[in-house]
Structure formats: C-alpha cells, structure tokens
XYZ file of C-alpha atoms in Angstrom:
653
model
C -2.177 -0.517 -42.716
C -5.545 -1.021 -44.391
C -4.946 -4.772 -44.606
C -4.173 -4.847 -40.866
C -7.273 -2.859 -39.890
C -9.366 -4.996 -42.257
C -8.181 -8.110 -40.423
C -9.052 -6.501 -37.069
C -12.585 -5.674 -38.266
C -12.907 -9.218 -39.611
C -12.062 -10.509 -36.129
C -14.921 -8.407 -34.763
C -17.326 -9.891 -37.319
C -16.166 -13.380 -36.372
C -16.798 -12.699 -32.679
C -13.109 -12.990 -31.857
C -12.634 -9.386 -30.713
C -15.066 -6.889 -29.130
C -15.875 -3.777 -31.153
C -14.583 -1.469 -28.395
C -11.167 -3.150 -28.440
C -11.011 -2.945 -32.242
C -11.774 0.778 -32.131
C -8.972 1.369 -29.614
C -6.529 -0.646 -31.733
C -7.397 1.246 -34.915
C -7.158 4.628 -33.196
C -3.782 3.629 -31.764
C -2.520 2.593 -35.198
C -3.813 5.800 -36.783
C -1.973 8.120 -34.410
C 1.182 6.112 -33.706
C 4.348 6.624 -35.699
C 6.229 3.982 -33.707
C 7.425 0.950 -35.643
C 7.300 -1.029 -32.381
C 3.569 -0.310 -32.019
C 2.753 -1.257 -35.588
C 4.846 -4.437 -35.577
C 3.612 -5.588 -32.168
C -0.038 -5.352 -33.162
C 0.678 -7.032 -36.482
C 2.484 -9.898 -34.709
C -0.467 -10.461 -32.382
C -2.949 -10.380 -35.270
C -0.794 -12.843 -37.233
C -0.805 -15.154 -34.221
C -4.575 -14.661 -33.805
C -3.858 -13.708 -30.184
C -7.274 -12.099 -29.793
C -7.445 -12.550 -26.022
C -4.103 -10.781 -25.645
C -5.198 -7.944 -27.933
C -8.450 -7.610 -26.019
C -6.668 -7.443 -22.654
C -4.342 -4.757 -24.024
C -7.027 -2.651 -25.724
C -10.436 -3.327 -24.133
C -10.150 0.045 -22.383
C -7.799 2.952 -21.903
C -5.964 2.335 -18.638
C -8.098 4.105 -16.071
C -6.530 6.801 -13.918
C -8.073 6.046 -10.547
C -7.953 7.878 -7.238
C -4.443 6.575 -6.612
C -3.108 6.823 -10.162
C -2.365 4.092 -12.697
C -1.461 0.426 -12.387
C -1.243 -2.275 -15.038
C 0.948 -4.575 -17.081
C 4.141 -3.125 -18.467
C 5.120 -6.521 -19.898
C 2.387 -8.382 -21.770
C 1.376 -11.976 -21.254
C 2.767 -12.385 -24.776
C 5.900 -10.338 -25.415
C 6.195 -9.559 -29.119
C 9.510 -9.670 -30.931
C 9.183 -5.931 -31.558
C 8.735 -5.244 -27.846
C 11.594 -7.559 -26.945
C 13.929 -5.654 -29.279
C 17.462 -5.699 -27.923
C 17.215 -7.582 -24.652
C 18.109 -5.318 -21.719
C 19.856 -6.176 -18.431
C 17.907 -8.586 -16.194
C 16.170 -10.025 -19.294
C 13.943 -6.996 -19.631
C 12.301 -6.240 -23.012
C 13.556 -3.083 -24.678
C 10.056 -1.570 -24.899
C 7.025 -1.678 -22.590
C 3.760 -3.376 -23.463
C 1.885 -1.811 -26.404
C -1.761 -1.044 -25.647
C -4.206 1.502 -24.298
C -4.679 -0.671 -21.190
C -0.979 -1.022 -20.375
C 1.678 0.840 -18.436
C 3.729 2.401 -21.196
C 5.102 5.747 -22.358
C 1.749 6.699 -23.883
C -0.122 6.410 -20.592
C 2.697 7.908 -18.507
C 2.654 10.992 -20.739
C -1.138 11.277 -20.621
C -1.216 10.943 -16.840
C 1.504 13.531 -16.353
C -0.056 16.009 -18.743
C -3.378 15.718 -16.917
C -1.779 15.960 -13.478
C 0.238 19.016 -14.486
C -2.817 20.733 -15.965
C -4.662 20.348 -12.664
C -1.688 21.393 -10.531
C -1.191 24.579 -12.508
C -4.854 25.532 -12.165
C -4.900 24.748 -8.447
C -1.593 26.554 -7.844
C -2.867 29.675 -9.599
C -6.074 29.682 -7.514
C -3.993 29.582 -4.333
C -2.103 32.657 -5.581
C 1.183 31.036 -4.601
C 4.529 32.449 -5.771
C 6.708 30.654 -8.305
C 5.741 27.432 -10.064
C 4.196 24.147 -8.944
C 6.707 21.469 -7.992
C 6.526 17.667 -8.242
C 8.736 15.222 -6.341
C 9.304 11.997 -8.316
C 10.661 8.667 -7.082
C 10.853 5.181 -8.547
C 11.451 1.624 -7.344
C 13.351 -1.363 -8.748
C 10.670 -2.538 -11.219
C 11.062 -2.885 -14.957
C 10.837 0.528 -16.675
C 10.440 2.430 -13.368
C 13.483 4.618 -14.007
C 12.512 5.309 -17.625
C 8.950 6.153 -16.571
C 10.210 8.502 -13.841
C 12.464 10.314 -16.289
C 9.606 10.680 -18.774
C 7.362 12.002 -15.988
C 10.010 14.596 -15.115
C 10.451 15.570 -18.767
C 6.731 16.007 -19.434
C 6.208 17.935 -16.191
C 9.132 20.305 -16.728
C 8.319 20.934 -20.404
C 4.815 21.908 -19.285
C 6.013 24.448 -16.727
C 6.433 22.525 -13.461
C 9.600 22.224 -11.359
C 10.753 18.705 -10.488
C 12.720 17.053 -7.683
C 13.791 13.747 -9.246
C 15.350 10.938 -7.211
C 18.482 9.618 -8.881
C 18.317 6.138 -7.316
C 15.465 3.743 -6.524
C 13.760 4.779 -3.308
C 10.711 3.704 -1.350
C 7.159 4.970 -1.637
C 7.137 6.294 1.962
C 10.307 8.263 1.284
C 8.483 9.899 -1.622
C 5.694 10.860 0.801
C 8.305 12.314 3.135
C 10.023 14.101 0.238
C 6.818 15.880 -0.795
C 6.586 17.417 2.673
C 10.341 18.007 3.036
C 10.668 19.852 -0.297
C 7.261 21.587 0.042
C 6.265 20.105 -3.307
C 2.800 20.627 -4.736
C 2.495 16.940 -5.558
C 4.439 13.700 -5.776
C 4.640 10.731 -8.104
C 6.230 7.359 -7.437
C 6.654 4.754 -10.182
C 5.806 1.449 -8.532
C 3.306 -1.385 -8.478
C 4.163 -2.157 -4.850
C 3.946 -5.929 -4.286
C 2.287 -6.802 -7.618
C 3.841 -9.391 -9.970
C 6.983 -8.441 -11.889
C 5.105 -7.779 -15.136
C 3.222 -4.835 -13.558
C 4.109 -1.227 -12.900
C 2.228 1.794 -11.659
C 2.045 5.559 -11.278
C 1.024 6.634 -7.768
C 0.092 10.256 -7.078
C 0.408 12.304 -3.881
C -0.710 15.831 -3.064
C 1.060 18.624 -1.206
C 0.406 17.156 2.256
C 2.383 14.026 1.357
C -0.729 11.855 1.320
C -2.208 10.039 -1.647
C -4.661 12.198 -3.549
C -8.201 12.263 -2.173
C -11.261 14.321 -3.034
C -11.747 16.917 -4.333
C -8.328 16.653 -6.013
C -8.724 13.030 -7.115
C -11.781 13.533 -9.327
C -10.401 16.746 -10.779
C -7.107 15.054 -11.737
C -8.955 12.067 -13.201
C -11.039 14.448 -15.326
C -7.911 16.176 -16.664
C -6.175 12.873 -17.429
C -9.210 11.402 -19.147
C -9.504 14.542 -21.273
C -5.916 14.025 -22.475
C -6.207 11.762 -25.513
C -2.654 11.814 -26.805
C 0.847 11.372 -25.469
C 1.964 14.169 -27.794
C 2.107 17.789 -26.562
C 3.747 21.073 -27.491
C 6.531 21.908 -24.988
C 6.567 25.420 -23.548
C 9.340 27.810 -24.618
C 12.590 27.099 -22.734
C 12.230 30.153 -20.500
C 8.797 28.965 -19.278
C 9.765 25.398 -18.525
C 10.330 23.984 -15.058
C 13.704 23.051 -13.598
C 14.639 19.423 -12.905
C 16.706 19.081 -9.703
C 18.256 15.695 -8.902
C 17.844 14.653 -5.270
C 18.651 11.701 -3.052
C 21.281 11.952 -0.280
C 19.900 15.029 1.488
C 16.397 13.565 1.650
C 17.773 10.171 2.729
C 19.510 11.810 5.693
C 16.526 13.932 6.709
C 14.224 10.924 6.460
C 16.501 8.718 8.561
C 16.818 11.444 11.198
C 13.040 11.368 11.576
C 12.930 7.569 11.635
C 15.305 7.596 14.610
C 12.657 9.429 16.663
C 10.335 6.426 16.399
C 12.369 4.479 18.969
C 10.658 5.168 22.290
C 13.132 3.457 24.642
C 16.676 3.165 23.216
C 17.865 1.544 26.464
C 15.990 -1.625 25.507
C 18.277 -2.112 22.527
C 21.274 -1.999 24.852
C 19.649 -4.660 27.041
C 18.965 -6.919 24.057
C 22.246 -6.888 22.156
C 21.919 -10.622 21.577
C 18.755 -10.067 19.501
C 19.527 -11.422 16.020
C 17.615 -10.219 12.965
C 17.498 -11.312 9.326
C 16.328 -8.591 6.936
C 15.336 -8.866 3.276
C 14.100 -6.181 0.853
C 13.004 -8.907 -1.649
C 15.012 -7.266 -4.463
C 13.478 -3.848 -3.718
C 14.188 -0.533 -2.018
C 13.852 -1.433 1.677
C 17.533 -2.000 2.382
C 18.470 1.507 1.242
C 17.054 3.038 4.424
C 16.198 0.238 6.863
C 19.712 -1.222 6.920
C 21.473 2.072 7.741
C 18.910 2.730 10.486
C 19.405 -0.705 12.034
C 23.148 -0.073 11.928
C 22.791 3.314 13.632
C 20.983 1.728 16.566
C 23.446 -1.134 16.790
C 21.024 -3.934 15.996
C 22.673 -7.243 15.105
C 21.331 -8.122 11.663
C 22.198 -9.871 8.426
C 20.654 -9.681 4.958
C 19.631 -12.374 2.481
C 22.394 -12.361 -0.182
C 20.126 -13.580 -3.007
C 17.605 -10.763 -2.405
C 19.649 -7.705 -1.472
C 20.258 -6.392 -5.005
C 17.674 -4.520 -7.100
C 16.043 -6.893 -9.578
C 12.697 -6.190 -11.222
C 12.260 -9.870 -12.080
C 12.078 -10.771 -8.357
C 13.697 -14.067 -9.409
C 13.977 -15.682 -5.974
C 10.242 -15.544 -5.179
C 6.935 -16.379 -6.816
C 5.549 -13.055 -5.589
C 7.459 -10.157 -3.960
C 4.796 -9.817 -1.293
C 5.757 -10.190 2.387
C 2.169 -11.277 3.086
C 3.023 -14.575 1.385
C 4.964 -17.205 3.300
C 6.868 -18.229 0.173
C 8.466 -14.771 -0.128
C 10.156 -15.270 3.254
C 11.499 -18.777 2.540
C 15.119 -17.760 1.980
C 15.098 -15.370 4.936
C 13.700 -18.047 7.260
C 16.312 -20.526 5.997
C 19.054 -18.036 6.854
C 17.450 -17.314 10.223
C 17.530 -21.020 11.055
C 21.163 -21.282 9.994
C 22.059 -18.321 12.216
C 19.586 -19.096 15.012
C 18.129 -15.618 14.535
C 15.153 -14.404 16.564
C 13.403 -12.458 13.856
C 12.892 -12.152 10.105
C 11.747 -8.856 8.598
C 10.825 -8.592 4.919
C 9.758 -5.533 2.929
C 8.102 -5.409 -0.485
C 9.721 -3.764 -3.563
C 8.630 -0.193 -2.752
C 9.020 -0.739 1.013
C 5.565 0.295 2.098
C 4.655 -3.184 3.450
C 6.487 -5.297 6.011
C 6.118 -8.971 6.941
C 7.525 -10.799 9.956
C 8.536 -14.300 11.017
C 9.578 -14.868 14.624
C 11.234 -17.609 16.594
C 8.545 -18.842 18.940
C 8.686 -20.388 22.382
C 9.146 -23.843 20.802
C 12.264 -22.630 19.011
C 10.607 -22.674 15.582
C 10.241 -19.869 13.064
C 6.599 -18.785 12.840
C 4.942 -16.371 10.438
C 2.540 -13.861 11.949
C -0.155 -11.877 10.181
C -0.406 -8.188 9.420
C -3.140 -7.920 12.037
C -0.873 -9.487 14.668
C 2.128 -7.355 13.676
C 0.071 -4.163 13.884
C -1.581 -5.131 17.170
C 1.768 -5.860 18.806
C 3.129 -2.465 17.758
C -0.067 -0.577 18.677
C -0.052 -2.177 22.138
C 3.666 -1.563 22.708
C 3.655 2.050 21.587
C 0.541 2.971 23.555
C 1.542 1.226 26.786
C 5.142 2.466 26.588
C 4.068 6.100 26.128
C 1.718 5.696 29.094
C 4.458 4.072 31.190
C 6.833 6.906 30.282
C 4.290 9.496 31.386
C 3.997 11.025 27.919
C 0.375 9.959 27.716
C -1.542 10.784 30.891
C -5.102 10.705 32.174
C -5.452 14.349 31.170
C -4.358 13.944 27.536
C -5.433 10.379 26.635
C -8.651 11.814 25.241
C -6.513 13.526 22.591
C -4.775 10.320 21.514
C -5.805 8.182 18.566
C -5.117 4.790 17.021
C -6.349 4.549 13.423
C -7.196 1.348 11.619
C -9.247 0.337 8.616
C -12.657 -1.330 8.863
C -11.091 -4.599 7.679
C -8.294 -4.553 10.246
C -8.557 -6.565 13.458
C -10.812 -5.294 16.232
C -8.101 -6.284 18.710
C -6.643 -2.831 18.136
C -10.022 -1.306 18.967
C -10.152 -3.378 22.172
C -6.653 -2.237 23.170
C -7.519 1.400 22.535
C -10.791 1.169 24.484
C -9.202 -0.378 27.565
C -6.366 2.166 27.570
C -8.726 5.112 27.073
C -7.519 5.990 23.574
C -9.838 6.863 20.696
C -9.906 4.320 17.854
C -10.893 5.692 14.451
C -11.780 3.397 11.555
C -11.353 4.311 7.897
C -11.890 2.732 4.519
C -9.142 0.528 3.111
C -6.271 2.591 1.735
C -3.705 4.542 3.707
C -4.823 7.717 1.962
C -7.737 7.804 4.396
C -5.391 7.528 7.377
C -3.281 10.265 5.774
C -6.394 12.418 5.426
C -7.089 12.050 9.155
C -3.531 13.164 9.931
C -4.071 16.200 7.724
C -7.265 17.010 9.617
C -5.423 16.840 12.956
C -2.669 19.109 11.622
C -5.244 21.692 10.475
C -6.718 21.730 13.997
C -3.505 23.252 15.378
C -3.119 27.031 15.887
C -2.356 28.818 12.571
C 1.152 29.890 13.615
C 2.022 26.272 14.491
C 0.590 25.023 11.203
C 2.811 27.489 9.345
C 5.984 25.931 10.779
C 4.706 22.456 11.569
C 7.053 20.611 9.206
C 10.085 22.185 10.881
C 9.109 21.130 14.431
C 10.937 18.296 16.133
C 8.963 15.158 16.874
C 8.793 16.066 20.573
C 7.578 19.585 19.784
C 4.889 18.456 17.351
C 3.720 15.761 19.788
C 3.305 18.329 22.552
C 1.224 20.599 20.326
C -0.960 17.725 19.132
C -1.564 16.488 22.676
C -2.615 19.971 23.799
C -4.570 21.258 20.803
C -5.451 18.417 18.449
C -5.057 14.633 18.222
C -1.826 12.756 18.780
C -1.398 9.812 16.414
C -0.091 6.874 18.457
C -0.189 4.266 15.695
C -2.045 3.335 12.538
C -2.243 0.391 10.225
C -3.951 -1.913 7.796
C -4.282 -5.684 7.929
C -2.446 -5.840 4.604
C 0.950 -5.357 6.284
C 0.983 -1.542 6.238
C 1.815 0.511 9.349
C 2.997 3.915 10.520
C 3.939 5.412 13.863
C 4.041 9.149 13.243
C 2.696 11.798 10.916
C 5.921 13.020 9.281
C 4.997 10.462 6.599
C 1.452 10.281 5.281
C 1.539 6.737 3.931
C 2.299 3.269 5.219
C 6.000 2.785 5.751
C 7.962 -0.453 6.005
C 11.096 1.470 7.034
C 9.228 2.925 10.024
C 7.699 -0.474 10.763
C 11.121 -2.137 10.719
C 12.453 0.287 13.319
C 9.351 -0.006 15.506
C 9.128 -3.791 15.350
C 12.811 -4.277 16.124
C 12.363 -2.158 19.258
C 9.349 -4.294 20.197
C 11.455 -7.449 19.692
C 14.166 -5.936 21.895
C 11.529 -5.284 24.569
C 10.440 -8.943 24.529
C 14.072 -10.097 24.527
C 14.844 -7.840 27.510
C 12.035 -9.573 29.419
C 13.327 -13.011 28.479
C 10.212 -13.964 26.500
C 9.529 -14.654 22.842
C 7.159 -12.550 20.778
C 4.505 -15.263 20.561
C 4.369 -15.332 24.354
C 3.980 -11.545 24.371
C 1.162 -11.814 21.831
C -0.589 -14.383 24.025
C -0.283 -12.009 26.972
C -2.145 -9.425 24.898
C -4.796 -11.973 23.864
C -5.183 -13.002 27.479
C -5.931 -9.456 28.574
C -7.905 -8.063 25.637
C -9.463 -11.179 24.086
C -8.535 -13.595 21.326
C -9.113 -12.134 17.859
C -8.482 -14.039 14.638
C -8.818 -12.937 11.046
C -8.535 -14.871 7.798
C -8.452 -13.381 4.329
C -9.498 -15.013 1.087
C -9.342 -13.894 -2.536
C -10.993 -14.968 -5.741
C -8.887 -13.929 -8.746
C -10.408 -13.065 -12.148
C -7.969 -11.590 -14.674
C -8.471 -9.581 -17.851
C -11.610 -8.047 -19.314
C -13.804 -11.041 -18.511
C -12.462 -11.145 -14.986
C -13.278 -7.494 -14.347
C -16.881 -8.151 -15.389
C -17.107 -11.176 -13.064
C -15.769 -9.198 -10.105
C -18.369 -6.480 -10.655
C -21.177 -9.007 -11.073
C -20.201 -10.807 -7.891
C -19.896 -7.604 -5.849
C -23.266 -6.368 -7.137
C -24.934 -9.661 -6.217
C -23.887 -9.384 -2.571
C -25.431 -5.928 -2.417
C -28.712 -6.942 -4.081
C -29.027 -10.447 -2.624
C -26.972 -10.836 0.567
C -26.889 -14.338 2.072
C -29.451 -15.015 4.793
C -27.307 -17.574 6.618
C -23.637 -18.585 6.590
C -22.181 -21.691 8.224
C -25.595 -22.433 9.721
C -25.699 -19.041 11.459
C -28.112 -16.231 10.669
C -26.776 -13.086 9.026
C -28.149 -10.406 11.365
C -26.553 -7.262 9.979
C -25.543 -5.737 6.657
C -23.511 -2.558 6.259
C -23.329 -1.374 2.657
C -20.609 1.220 2.274
C -21.739 1.861 -1.283
C -25.250 3.055 -0.426
C -25.532 3.868 3.282
C -24.498 7.102 5.017
C -21.857 6.030 7.522
C -19.952 8.281 9.910
C -16.894 7.453 11.999
C -16.507 8.068 15.748
C -15.377 11.630 15.051
C -18.528 12.343 13.058
C -16.767 12.451 9.691
C -18.697 11.031 6.740
C -17.164 7.869 5.252
C -16.859 8.120 1.429
C -18.888 5.685 -0.607
C -17.097 2.457 -1.547
C -18.079 -0.924 -2.989
C -17.722 -2.800 0.283
C -20.187 -4.728 2.433
C -19.824 -6.081 5.941
C -22.042 -8.999 6.991
C -22.503 -9.621 10.715
C -23.469 -13.075 11.976
C -25.539 -13.825 15.056
C -22.526 -15.390 16.818
C -20.348 -12.280 16.396
C -18.377 -13.389 13.363
C -18.153 -10.889 10.520
C -17.370 -10.984 6.794
C -16.272 -7.999 4.704
C -16.390 -8.223 0.892
C -14.762 -5.743 -1.461
C -13.218 -5.691 -4.953
C -9.510 -4.885 -4.863
C -8.638 -1.419 -6.079
C -5.255 -2.494 -7.461
C -5.434 -6.189 -8.350
C -7.802 -8.406 -10.413
C -9.473 -9.987 -7.406
C -12.408 -9.737 -5.023
C -11.370 -9.868 -1.379
C -13.061 -11.501 1.597
C -12.121 -10.632 5.183
C -13.290 -12.996 7.932
C -13.339 -12.020 11.616
C -13.773 -14.169 14.719
C -13.182 -13.493 18.407
C -13.652 -14.704 21.966
C -13.377 -12.325 24.899
C -12.691 -13.136 28.564
C -15.357 -12.447 31.158
C -15.186 -9.023 32.772
C -12.243 -8.548 35.166
C -10.701 -11.877 34.097
C -8.093 -12.899 31.587
C -7.276 -16.002 29.590
C -4.244 -18.019 30.608
C -1.938 -19.250 27.869
C -3.253 -22.768 28.436
C -6.861 -21.609 28.090
C -6.029 -19.952 24.783
C -5.075 -23.269 23.118
C -8.624 -24.654 22.644
C -10.018 -21.153 22.085
C -7.650 -20.608 19.150
C -8.604 -23.965 17.615
C -12.323 -23.264 17.994
C -12.207 -19.796 16.440
C -9.912 -20.937 13.618
C -12.164 -23.859 12.694
C -15.205 -21.566 12.602
C -13.487 -19.236 10.120
C -12.336 -22.157 7.968
C -15.920 -23.361 7.681
C -17.064 -19.844 6.870
C -14.530 -19.460 4.044
C -15.453 -22.837 2.552
C -19.083 -21.786 2.394
C -18.271 -18.316 1.019
C -16.303 -19.833 -1.878
C -19.136 -22.191 -2.761
C -21.637 -19.343 -2.510
C -19.526 -17.121 -4.793
C -19.301 -19.791 -7.499
C -23.061 -20.318 -7.322
C -23.580 -16.591 -7.827
C -21.398 -16.637 -10.944
C -22.944 -19.800 -12.405
C-alpha cells in the first residue's frame, strides 16, 4: 500500500497528476477493503495512465439538482474491473473512482436522499414511513444499482416500490404519483453513450427535484463521505415491494386518454409505422398502446431487445440521424409512412416521415413539438372543449431555447405561452403550481380524477395544460406525468399522422401549412465537446467569457440585446421569477438569436440558433413562396454557426 501511495505522490511531484486527484485516490485506498479497487488503481499506476486516474478521481461525482450522471465503464477497463465477463460483454464491476457511477456513489446518494426524506416527512407530520419508487432502464449496471438503492433505502427506514423489469423514466414519474411515494429514483443516463449511467431523483409530485428540495438533498449527499452505514434494526427497516404490471396497466390507461379523435385512426388504417426503442424501454409500453388503438406498425428486429451496449448505433439518441438508419431502411422496404424512435429510457422521441416526394425525411424536435402543439390546440378548439370563454385558462409551455413557432401558434389561437429554463423539471413545476391553484377538496383527490374531470376543473379554476415540450425531443400532453414522455409522444404523433393521412396529405405538407399561416421558423443547434477535467475547465472558461465579453457583431450584424440568465432578474409571463442559470441569449438586429449554455448532463457547451420570417399581416405564405424563404433563413444560420465556432476557438486560445 505504501509503495502504491508513494508512486502516486511521485506522480504529483512530476506534474503527472494533480494534488486533488492524488488525495482522492489515497483516501479511497485507505477506506476501501475491495480487492477490485486496490488492483484497479494499481493497474492504472503501473500503466502510468495518469489521465485516466485524473478523470476518475479529480472530484467526487457531484450530486446535482437532477441527481448523478457519469461513467460506469472507464475509458480504460482494468482487468480487475473486467473480472468474469458478464452477458452482453459487460465488465463484472463498475468503474472504480470518486468521479464514477459505481456502488460507492449510489450508496452515498441514497443515504443522503433518505436522510432528507425522513426529515421532510417528519416535518409534514405524515403517518407511516417515507416511500421511494425505483425504476431502471436497460443500461449496464442499472438493475444492480436499482437493487442497491432499494437495499440502502429500506435498511435506513424507507419503504420501496421497486420495478422488477426495465421501465421508462416517464413511467417512474407516473409511478411516484400513482403509489403516492415521497420520492422516486430512476437509474438511467437517458441518451448518453453506453459507458454512462445515472441516478435521477424525483419528488412526491412526480417531477424532478427542484428548490428548496434540490439544495437540501445535495447538502445531505455531500455530507455523506462513505458508502458504509449501520443498518437499522430489522423492525425499523422499510419494506421492499416489487411492482410492474399494475403500474403498467394504470399508465397505459392514462395514455389512451391522450388520443383526442379516435375516429381518425379508423379513417387512416393504411397508415404504416415503423417503431424502434433503440435497445431500450420504449417498446414495453408504446407497442401495446399502438396495438390497442389498432395502428399498423412493425419494429426493428435488431433494436427491439434490451442491450446496454446499443450495438446497432453510434449513439442511442433519436436526435441523431444515424440512430434511425435501420428504422428508415425498414420503412423504405415496407413503404411505411412514419418512423418513430425512442431513446433508452423512453423520455425522448425522434421522427422520420415520408414526404410529398416519397422520400423519408428526418424532422427536428422543434418541428415535432410544433406539429403536436398545433394539432392538439386546434383539435380541442374544433371539438368545442376550448372556447372563447376558457382559452384564457389554457397554456402551452416551452423552454427559452425551443422554437418561437409554438409561441406564434399560441398567440394567434389566444392561448398563453409560458417559457421556462431548459429541463422538464421546470415544466413539471408549472404543472404543480396549476394543481395547487385548484380548490382544496379537488387537490385532495386530484390523482384519482379522470382526465375529463381534471381538465374541466383546470379550465374553470386554474390552467389547462394543452401541450409542452423542449427542442431536445422531449414532449408531454397532460399532467398525469410530470416529465417528458416518449410513450405519450408516440401516441400523440401517431394520431397526428392519422389526421394528415385522413386528409390525403403528407406531414411535410401539413408542416408547410403551419409555416404558411404562422411564419417560417428555423432553428439549428451546435455543440462544442470538451471531455474530462480539462474539458470541464474549458467549458466554464468559455461560458464566463460570453458573459464578461459578449460579441459586438455576428455575421456582419450588430448584437443589439443580451439576456444573462445568470445575473439578471427575469420573470415569465405569469410573473414567476426565473431561477438563475448559466445561459445567455444574444439578439441580433435582424431578429436572429443565439442562446449559449453549458450542458447540465454532458461534457459540452451548447449553442442554439434561431431564425424566422413572418408573413405580412392578414396574409400567408404559399408552399411555393416558402422554398426561397427556407433557403435564405437556413443559409443565414449556417453563416452564424461558422462564425460562432471560430469565435469560440479564439476565446479559448
């Protein structure tokens, strides 16, 4: 041991390893009794893999407002970690390190979460014990991490509802509300690469934790230094109840209510759909729902089974065209109208459609969300559910970095459009606010109301949520779930496709009809990726530079406005204060906009570019007129992105 620590300190003296990383390594070695830990570190030292050691130990994995996320399989997998190779080529043990997703950090996070829940529960003077609902996806170690979470929670006096099979993140959100749990945890890294995993936390409303709970949980987790704890006596421990089928059925019953006009499906029986869960959880719910409604669909054989390697794609992210390659190939073989793809934890959904030229065409998250927002709002108005007297109580919610087309649709229809920070937790928080505005007796039984009953109460006494979404392929159409939901989106988009089919038009023609009436809006996103400890420092330096020295011109156009969400007091249209966040929005003299923000979950800084052209008052663009308009707006955003990349590299030079 001393020889190993001596070699680590020697690496510090030689400038090969930062002192902070060395301290974390030595503390880990001092407290760990695991042979895997000792051998893994020794292997990396022997190999002089200082960069790998630094990435694993430069910090203790931070518990953020959403939970934990990081590598569970290192860039270098040691022989000790590999152990006896598991099914699907998975190492036997997760990545060793303070900055990794492993049993150490899962235990710490759960201990801290439980400590806060017990304090909060006691202050509410509620009967019984706190309860946590726990779900997991198809990623490496997700099941093992979920079982450890349940064990730690129960041994520290909290009841647990533990899913027995991989299930989606939105179903976990639903389960928290359905079981009246105090909190929820889902083991997932969403659409991240296969080497990652995460620990995502929800509170008793079914939404991701927000303030004041978030900071209080973070404080408890950060105060927990060890994965070791003393279990309570057996009589004081919580009970672990296995769940799955009952919640599946209740969830699907609610999803059925999202279809606004079932007769359209009857009129469009020739609509053909290809669905893929990209090796994740989406098929477990979306496929049965499509079957219930009688949609004609097929699945991608290579991607239907759970597989944490995601071997058929470079990235299991339906935002990326490559992830839909196999589905589009099958759609062409079957002459299908539509491809729908969901990410591993089924909170994001991507779409490819057969356009008016007979070709499969990918559309963006902004376009997907705008189509659904338009369809749901106009259909509810056409059905007489939304009327002149109650439109003032209707709301579409989007993030600041989501297309303003949705704002234009809402404005013209007389619906309020609320903008939030990026992250569906902020949309969930708005839904919680609207629920709390209902009469107390309705609040007390709100979760037991039918969708029609709850809609009537919201229209009369609060705000009725028509639709909400993010540009990053996340959407929802009702408040029985408080997170983005690809299962909901699948149902809603298939109905929309049936509507277009019933009219004898393709979805791209329908989208152009919307552009013609409300204006052409185009968005392009760009990312600069910086991994590891050095990358994190670069991302911070770049973000700080935009705040302190914003560009004066971009693409030859003056920057006329700067909104700094990190320093300014900003309120939304309802008067609610927007929390501080490291995001800036630059407005150009010609109406283009650029938003810049570090990702909260990935090692990248994100750029969001916005362009638009609106028709003159009381006119609309024809489809022919849109052709040059689209080219003009697209070219202007391409030039803007080229300049932003060059500017970013100059700032880091």
